[in-house]
Tab-separated table of C-alpha atoms in Angstrom:
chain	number	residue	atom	x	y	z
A	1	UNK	CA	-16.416	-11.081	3.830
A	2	UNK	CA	-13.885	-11.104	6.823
A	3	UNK	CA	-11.524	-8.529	6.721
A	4	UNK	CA	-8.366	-9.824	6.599
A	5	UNK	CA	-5.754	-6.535	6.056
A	6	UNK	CA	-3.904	-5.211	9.075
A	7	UNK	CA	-3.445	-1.417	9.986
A	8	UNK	CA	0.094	-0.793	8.620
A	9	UNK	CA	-0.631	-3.265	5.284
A	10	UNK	CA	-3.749	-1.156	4.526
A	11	UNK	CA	-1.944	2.110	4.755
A	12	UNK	CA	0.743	0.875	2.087
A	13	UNK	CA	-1.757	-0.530	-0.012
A	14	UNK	CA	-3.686	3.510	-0.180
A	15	UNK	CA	-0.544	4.889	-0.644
A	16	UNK	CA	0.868	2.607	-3.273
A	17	UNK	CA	-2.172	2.631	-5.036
A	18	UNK	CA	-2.948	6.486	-5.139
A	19	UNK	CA	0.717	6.618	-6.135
A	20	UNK	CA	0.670	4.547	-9.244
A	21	UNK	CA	-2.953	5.706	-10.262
A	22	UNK	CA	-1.744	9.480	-9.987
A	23	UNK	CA	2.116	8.345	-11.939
A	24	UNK	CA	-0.683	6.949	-14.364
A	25	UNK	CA	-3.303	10.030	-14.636
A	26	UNK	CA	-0.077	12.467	-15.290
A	27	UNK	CA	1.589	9.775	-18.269
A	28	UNK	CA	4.524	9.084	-16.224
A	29	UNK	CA	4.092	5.551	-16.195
A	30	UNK	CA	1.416	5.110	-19.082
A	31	UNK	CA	-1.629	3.289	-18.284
A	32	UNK	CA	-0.146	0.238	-16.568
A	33	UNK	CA	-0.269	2.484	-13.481
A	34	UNK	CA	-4.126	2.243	-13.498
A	35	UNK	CA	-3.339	-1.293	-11.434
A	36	UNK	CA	-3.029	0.865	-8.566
A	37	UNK	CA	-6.873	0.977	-8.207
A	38	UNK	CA	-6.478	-3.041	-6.627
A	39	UNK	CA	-4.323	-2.015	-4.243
A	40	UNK	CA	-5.927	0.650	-3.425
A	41	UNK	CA	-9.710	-1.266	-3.217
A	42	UNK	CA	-8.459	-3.657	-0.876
A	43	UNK	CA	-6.684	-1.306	1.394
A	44	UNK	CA	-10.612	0.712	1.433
A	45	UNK	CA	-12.294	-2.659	1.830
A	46	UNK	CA	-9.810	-4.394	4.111
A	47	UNK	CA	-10.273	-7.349	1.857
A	48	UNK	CA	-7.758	-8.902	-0.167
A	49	UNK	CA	-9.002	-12.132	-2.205
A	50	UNK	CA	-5.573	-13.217	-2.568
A	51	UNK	CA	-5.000	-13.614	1.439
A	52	UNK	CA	-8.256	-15.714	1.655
A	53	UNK	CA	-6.708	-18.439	-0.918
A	54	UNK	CA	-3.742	-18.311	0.808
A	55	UNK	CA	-5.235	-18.311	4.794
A	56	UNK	CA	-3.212	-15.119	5.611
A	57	UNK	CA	-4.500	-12.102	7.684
A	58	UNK	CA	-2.464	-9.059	8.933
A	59	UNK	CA	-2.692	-7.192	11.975
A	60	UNK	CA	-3.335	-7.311	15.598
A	61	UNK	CA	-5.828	-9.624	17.448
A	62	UNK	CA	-6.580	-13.045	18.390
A	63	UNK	CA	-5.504	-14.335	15.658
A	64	UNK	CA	-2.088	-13.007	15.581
A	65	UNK	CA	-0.660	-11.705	12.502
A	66	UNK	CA	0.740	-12.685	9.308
A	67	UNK	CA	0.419	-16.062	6.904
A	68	UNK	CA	-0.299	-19.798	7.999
A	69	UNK	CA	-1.270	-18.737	11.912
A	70	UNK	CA	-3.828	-22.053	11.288
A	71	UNK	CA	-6.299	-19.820	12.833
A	72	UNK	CA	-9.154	-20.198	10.315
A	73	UNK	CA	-11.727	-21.586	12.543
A	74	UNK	CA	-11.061	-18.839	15.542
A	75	UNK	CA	-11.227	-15.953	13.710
A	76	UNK	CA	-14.768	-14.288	14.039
């Protein structure tokens, strides 16, 4: 499992996802806000399943950053 979430993407992803699980644990939001936790997961892992479908990867480098560098094969 490669990671494939940048620096700035991962800190949005924590911070949306804490956000929307706490809106959730205090019934501000009801318990739709309990999606948080996947944003949250991949910002922890650095792993996003849906960037891997799509070939994108954020962040700094060889690669270069954001969706359909064609970088694949280079990335280690």
């Amino acid at each position: 499992m490669t990671q494939n979430v940048g620096g700035i993407d991962r800190i949005l992803r924590v911070v949306v996802g804490l956000v929307l699980i706490g809106l959730a644990a205090t019934d501000n939001i009801g318990v739709w806000g309990y999606i948080g936790v996947v944003p949250l997961l991949t910002g922890l892992f650095r792993y996003c399943p849906a960037y891997s479908i799509f070939g994108c990867k954020t962040g700094g480098g060889s690669c270069g950053t954001g969706c359909g560098t064609g970088c694949k094969t280079d990335c280690k």
